[in-house]
C-alpha cells in the first residue's frame, strides 16, 4: 500500500472492516472508496465497477450484513475484482453461521470471521488467506518487529 493507492469497502461494513482500513489509509496516505447501497440495502454494483481502478489495492466487503441482513453477491464482486487482478477480502462473520462457505469455490484471497459467532470462545477467530498473499504479509510483519 502506497500513497494514493485505493481500498474499496462498502457502505454496509461493520466497524471492524472500516477502522483497520482507516488506520492503514492514514499511515500510507491511501484512499478509501465506498460502494454505495440502495434504499433497500443492496450494494450498487454499477457504482462498484466505477470505483475499481488501477490504483485499487484491495476490495474488502461483508458477505452477509449484520445490520441489514443483505447477502451480497460476492461471486460477482470477486470476479469483477479478479478481472483487474485485485485481491478480495470477505468479512464472513455473519456468513459462516448462515451459509455454506467454501473459500476455494469463492476464490477470495482472504476471509475472516470470529469464533464467538459460531458459539466458540471469545478472542479467537479465523483469517483465511491464499498462501501467495498470506506468507508475504506474515514475512513483512515479522520484519517489522
Ligand atoms: C459482519 C460483522 N463483521 C465483523 C464483526 C466483528 O466481529 P467481532 O465481534 O469478533 O469483533 C461482526 C460482529 O458482530 C459482524 O457482524
PDB file of C-alpha atoms and ligand atoms in Angstrom:
ATOM      1  CA  UNK A   1       0.000   0.000   0.000  1.00  0.00           C
ATOM      2  CA  UNK A   2       1.491   3.323  -1.070  1.00  0.00           C
ATOM      3  CA  UNK A   3       0.391   6.927  -1.168  1.00  0.00           C
ATOM      4  CA  UNK A   4      -2.610   7.362  -3.445  1.00  0.00           C
ATOM      5  CA  UNK A   5      -3.472   3.653  -3.547  1.00  0.00           C
ATOM      6  CA  UNK A   6      -7.113   2.799  -3.073  1.00  0.00           C
ATOM      7  CA  UNK A   7      -9.060   0.497  -0.790  1.00  0.00           C
ATOM      8  CA  UNK A   8     -12.664  -0.344  -1.616  1.00  0.00           C
ATOM      9  CA  UNK A   9     -15.122  -1.134   1.155  1.00  0.00           C
ATOM     10  CA  UNK A  10     -18.912  -0.730   1.193  1.00  0.00           C
ATOM     11  CA  UNK A  11     -21.427   1.441   2.983  1.00  0.00           C
ATOM     12  CA  UNK A  12     -22.715  -1.548   4.953  1.00  0.00           C
ATOM     13  CA  UNK A  13     -19.474  -2.602   6.654  1.00  0.00           C
ATOM     14  CA  UNK A  14     -19.172  -3.433  10.340  1.00  0.00           C
ATOM     15  CA  UNK A  15     -16.687  -1.121  12.106  1.00  0.00           C
ATOM     16  CA  UNK A  16     -14.209  -3.977  12.207  1.00  0.00           C
ATOM     17  CA  UNK A  17     -13.998  -3.768   8.408  1.00  0.00           C
ATOM     18  CA  UNK A  18     -13.684   0.028   8.414  1.00  0.00           C
ATOM     19  CA  UNK A  19     -11.341   1.067  11.216  1.00  0.00           C
ATOM     20  CA  UNK A  20      -8.304  -1.061  10.212  1.00  0.00           C
ATOM     21  CA  UNK A  21      -8.535   0.388   6.688  1.00  0.00           C
ATOM     22  CA  UNK A  22      -8.812   3.905   8.090  1.00  0.00           C
ATOM     23  CA  UNK A  23      -5.664   3.278  10.128  1.00  0.00           C
ATOM     24  CA  UNK A  24      -3.659   1.938   7.203  1.00  0.00           C
ATOM     25  CA  UNK A  25      -5.019   4.660   4.889  1.00  0.00           C
ATOM     26  CA  UNK A  26      -3.856   7.289   7.362  1.00  0.00           C
ATOM     27  CA  UNK A  27      -0.454   5.682   7.725  1.00  0.00           C
ATOM     28  CA  UNK A  28       0.129   5.173   3.997  1.00  0.00           C
ATOM     29  CA  UNK A  29      -1.860   8.144   2.668  1.00  0.00           C
ATOM     30  CA  UNK A  30      -4.126   5.745   0.826  1.00  0.00           C
ATOM     31  CA  UNK A  31      -7.712   6.481  -0.175  1.00  0.00           C
ATOM     32  CA  UNK A  32     -10.828   4.623   0.962  1.00  0.00           C
ATOM     33  CA  UNK A  33     -13.633   4.377  -1.558  1.00  0.00           C
ATOM     34  CA  UNK A  34     -17.079   3.245  -0.515  1.00  0.00           C
ATOM     35  CA  UNK A  35     -19.581   1.251  -2.577  1.00  0.00           C
ATOM     36  CA  UNK A  36     -22.985   2.879  -2.015  1.00  0.00           C
ATOM     37  CA  UNK A  37     -26.193   0.982  -1.239  1.00  0.00           C
ATOM     38  CA  UNK A  38     -29.796   1.340  -2.422  1.00  0.00           C
ATOM     39  CA  UNK A  39     -32.671   2.286  -0.099  1.00  0.00           C
ATOM     40  CA  UNK A  40     -33.464  -1.438   0.083  1.00  0.00           C
ATOM     41  CA  UNK A  41     -29.967  -2.171   1.388  1.00  0.00           C
ATOM     42  CA  UNK A  42     -28.362  -3.704  -1.696  1.00  0.00           C
ATOM     43  CA  UNK A  43     -24.907  -2.830  -2.951  1.00  0.00           C
ATOM     44  CA  UNK A  44     -24.969  -0.827  -6.180  1.00  0.00           C
ATOM     45  CA  UNK A  45     -22.733  -2.952  -8.353  1.00  0.00           C
ATOM     46  CA  UNK A  46     -22.639  -0.438 -11.219  1.00  0.00           C
ATOM     47  CA  UNK A  47     -21.107   2.061  -8.792  1.00  0.00           C
ATOM     48  CA  UNK A  48     -18.696  -0.617  -7.572  1.00  0.00           C
ATOM     49  CA  UNK A  49     -17.492  -1.144 -11.148  1.00  0.00           C
ATOM     50  CA  UNK A  50     -16.819   2.586 -11.425  1.00  0.00           C
ATOM     51  CA  UNK A  51     -14.740   2.564  -8.225  1.00  0.00           C
ATOM     52  CA  UNK A  52     -12.383  -0.168  -9.443  1.00  0.00           C
ATOM     53  CA  UNK A  53      -9.221   1.447 -10.777  1.00  0.00           C
ATOM     54  CA  UNK A  54      -5.578   0.661 -11.485  1.00  0.00           C
ATOM     55  CA  UNK A  55      -4.842   2.126  -8.020  1.00  0.00           C
ATOM     56  CA  UNK A  56      -7.186  -0.304  -6.214  1.00  0.00           C
ATOM     57  CA  UNK A  57      -5.080  -2.481  -3.917  1.00  0.00           C
ATOM     58  CA  UNK A  58      -7.838  -4.445  -2.208  1.00  0.00           C
ATOM     59  CA  UNK A  59     -11.602  -4.853  -2.081  1.00  0.00           C
ATOM     60  CA  UNK A  60     -12.864  -5.669   1.408  1.00  0.00           C
ATOM     61  CA  UNK A  61     -16.580  -6.292   1.791  1.00  0.00           C
ATOM     62  CA  UNK A  62     -19.014  -8.023   4.062  1.00  0.00           C
ATOM     63  CA  UNK A  63     -20.563 -11.281   2.840  1.00  0.00           C
ATOM     64  CA  UNK A  64     -23.747 -11.064   4.960  1.00  0.00           C
ATOM     65  CA  UNK A  65     -24.558  -7.714   6.572  1.00  0.00           C
ATOM     66  CA  UNK A  66     -25.080  -7.707  10.340  1.00  0.00           C
ATOM     67  CA  UNK A  67     -27.252  -4.597  10.213  1.00  0.00           C
ATOM     68  CA  UNK A  68     -29.334  -5.229   7.080  1.00  0.00           C
ATOM     69  CA  UNK A  69     -29.261  -8.976   6.600  1.00  0.00           C
ATOM     70  CA  UNK A  70     -28.279  -8.438   2.969  1.00  0.00           C
ATOM     71  CA  UNK A  71     -26.490 -11.375   1.376  1.00  0.00           C
ATOM     72  CA  UNK A  72     -24.084  -9.745  -1.023  1.00  0.00           C
ATOM     73  CA  UNK A  73     -23.390 -11.118  -4.471  1.00  0.00           C
ATOM     74  CA  UNK A  74     -19.789 -11.791  -3.509  1.00  0.00           C
ATOM     75  CA  UNK A  75     -19.190 -14.031  -6.521  1.00  0.00           C
ATOM     76  CA  UNK A  76     -19.769 -11.040  -8.845  1.00  0.00           C
ATOM     77  CA  UNK A  77     -17.792  -8.708  -6.579  1.00  0.00           C
ATOM     78  CA  UNK A  78     -14.855 -11.128  -6.629  1.00  0.00           C
ATOM     79  CA  UNK A  79     -14.952 -11.802 -10.357  1.00  0.00           C
ATOM     80  CA  UNK A  80     -15.071  -8.068 -11.203  1.00  0.00           C
ATOM     81  CA  UNK A  81     -12.049  -7.504  -8.951  1.00  0.00           C
ATOM     82  CA  UNK A  82     -10.191 -10.501 -10.348  1.00  0.00           C
ATOM     83  CA  UNK A  83     -10.693  -9.246 -13.918  1.00  0.00           C
ATOM     84  CA  UNK A  84      -8.411  -6.412 -12.769  1.00  0.00           C
ATOM     85  CA  UNK A  85      -6.153  -8.689 -10.679  1.00  0.00           C
ATOM     86  CA  UNK A  86      -7.328  -7.088  -7.434  1.00  0.00           C
ATOM     87  CA  UNK A  87      -7.441  -9.259  -4.281  1.00  0.00           C
ATOM     88  CA  UNK A  88     -10.663  -9.522  -2.282  1.00  0.00           C
ATOM     89  CA  UNK A  89     -11.204  -9.929   1.450  1.00  0.00           C
ATOM     90  CA  UNK A  90     -14.577 -11.144   2.696  1.00  0.00           C
ATOM     91  CA  UNK A  91     -15.861 -10.402   6.180  1.00  0.00           C
ATOM     92  CA  UNK A  92     -17.724 -13.647   6.773  1.00  0.00           C
ATOM     93  CA  UNK A  93     -18.643 -13.045  10.433  1.00  0.00           C
ATOM     94  CA  UNK A  94     -22.357 -13.353   9.671  1.00  0.00           C
ATOM     95  CA  UNK A  95     -21.988 -15.724   6.727  1.00  0.00           C
ATOM     96  CA  UNK A  96     -20.320 -18.703   8.396  1.00  0.00           C
ATOM     97  CA  UNK A  97     -23.306 -19.260  10.675  1.00  0.00           C
ATOM     98  CA  UNK A  98     -25.941 -18.939   7.937  1.00  0.00           C
ATOM     99  CA  UNK A  99     -24.422 -20.148   4.676  1.00  0.00           C
ATOM    100  CA  UNK A 100     -22.089 -22.866   3.484  1.00  0.00           C
ATOM    101  CA  UNK A 101     -18.810 -21.004   2.934  1.00  0.00           C
ATOM    102  CA  UNK A 102     -16.316 -22.549   0.527  1.00  0.00           C
ATOM    103  CA  UNK A 103     -13.223 -20.374   0.105  1.00  0.00           C
ATOM    104  CA  UNK A 104     -11.966 -22.411  -2.837  1.00  0.00           C
ATOM    105  CA  UNK A 105     -15.252 -22.026  -4.687  1.00  0.00           C
ATOM    106  CA  UNK A 106     -15.488 -18.331  -3.812  1.00  0.00           C
ATOM    107  CA  UNK A 107     -11.822 -17.901  -4.813  1.00  0.00           C
ATOM    108  CA  UNK A 108     -11.437 -14.938  -2.426  1.00  0.00           C
ATOM    109  CA  UNK A 109      -7.898 -14.050  -1.371  1.00  0.00           C
ATOM    110  CA  UNK A 110      -8.806 -13.534   2.293  1.00  0.00           C
ATOM    111  CA  UNK A 111     -11.789 -14.398   4.505  1.00  0.00           C
ATOM    112  CA  UNK A 112     -12.231 -13.619   8.176  1.00  0.00           C
ATOM    113  CA  UNK A 113     -14.674 -14.480  10.945  1.00  0.00           C
ATOM    114  CA  UNK A 114     -14.708 -14.578  14.715  1.00  0.00           C
ATOM    115  CA  UNK A 115     -15.168 -17.726  16.775  1.00  0.00           C
ATOM    116  CA  UNK A 116     -17.911 -16.471  19.033  1.00  0.00           C
ATOM    117  CA  UNK A 117     -20.234 -16.117  16.022  1.00  0.00           C
ATOM    118  CA  UNK A 118     -20.121 -19.916  15.883  1.00  0.00           C
ATOM    119  CA  UNK A 119     -20.638 -20.311  19.631  1.00  0.00           C
ATOM    120  CA  UNK A 120     -16.883 -20.647  20.054  1.00  0.00           C
ATOM    121  CA  UNK A 121     -14.827 -18.860  22.703  1.00  0.00           C
ATOM    122  CA  UNK A 122     -14.345 -15.127  22.521  1.00  0.00           C
ATOM    123  CA  UNK A 123     -10.964 -13.801  21.479  1.00  0.00           C
ATOM    124  CA  UNK A 124     -10.338 -16.316  18.708  1.00  0.00           C
ATOM    125  CA  UNK A 125     -11.114 -16.203  15.034  1.00  0.00           C
ATOM    126  CA  UNK A 126     -10.065 -17.238  11.583  1.00  0.00           C
ATOM    127  CA  UNK A 127      -8.176 -15.387   8.928  1.00  0.00           C
ATOM    128  CA  UNK A 128      -8.027 -17.445   5.767  1.00  0.00           C
ATOM    129  CA  UNK A 129      -5.607 -16.249   3.121  1.00  0.00           C
ATOM    130  CA  UNK A 130      -4.233 -17.633  -0.098  1.00  0.00           C
ATOM    131  CA  UNK A 131      -0.670 -18.711   0.524  1.00  0.00           C
ATOM    132  CA  UNK A 132       0.855 -16.346  -2.009  1.00  0.00           C
ATOM    133  CA  UNK A 133      -0.747 -13.373  -0.221  1.00  0.00           C
ATOM    134  CA  UNK A 134      -0.581 -14.527   3.379  1.00  0.00           C
ATOM    135  CA  UNK A 135       3.072 -15.558   3.505  1.00  0.00           C
ATOM    136  CA  UNK A 136       4.447 -12.217   2.193  1.00  0.00           C
ATOM    137  CA  UNK A 137       2.150 -10.449   4.702  1.00  0.00           C
ATOM    138  CA  UNK A 138       3.484 -12.551   7.560  1.00  0.00           C
ATOM    139  CA  UNK A 139       7.090 -12.047   6.474  1.00  0.00           C
ATOM    140  CA  UNK A 140       6.558  -8.282   6.257  1.00  0.00           C
ATOM    141  CA  UNK A 141       5.035  -8.216   9.723  1.00  0.00           C
ATOM    142  CA  UNK A 142       7.884 -10.336  11.105  1.00  0.00           C
ATOM    143  CA  UNK A 143      10.405  -7.939   9.542  1.00  0.00           C
ATOM    144  CA  UNK A 144       8.775  -5.034  11.338  1.00  0.00           C
ATOM    145  CA  UNK A 145       9.295  -6.429  14.811  1.00  0.00           C
TER     146      UNK A 145
HETATM  147  C1  LIG B   1     -20.451  -8.522   9.821  1.00  0.00           C
HETATM  148  C2  LIG B   1     -19.582  -8.468  11.026  1.00  0.00           C
HETATM  149  N1  LIG B   1     -18.266  -8.300  10.871  1.00  0.00           N
HETATM  150  C3  LIG B   1     -17.440  -8.245  11.919  1.00  0.00           C
HETATM  151  C4  LIG B   1     -17.906  -8.377  13.195  1.00  0.00           C
HETATM  152  C5  LIG B   1     -16.929  -8.278  14.328  1.00  0.00           C
HETATM  153  O1  LIG B   1     -16.753  -9.431  14.973  1.00  0.00           O
HETATM  154  P1  LIG B   1     -16.204  -9.415  16.476  1.00  0.00           P
HETATM  155  O2  LIG B   1     -17.404  -9.428  17.327  1.00  0.00           O
HETATM  156  O3  LIG B   1     -15.397 -10.637  16.572  1.00  0.00           O
HETATM  157  O4  LIG B   1     -15.392  -8.177  16.634  1.00  0.00           O
HETATM  158  C6  LIG B   1     -19.262  -8.561  13.426  1.00  0.00           C
HETATM  159  C7  LIG B   1     -19.797  -8.665  14.795  1.00  0.00           C
HETATM  160  O5  LIG B   1     -20.957  -8.536  15.038  1.00  0.00           O
HETATM  161  C8  LIG B   1     -20.129  -8.617  12.303  1.00  0.00           C
HETATM  162  O6  LIG B   1     -21.440  -8.772  12.459  1.00  0.00           O
END
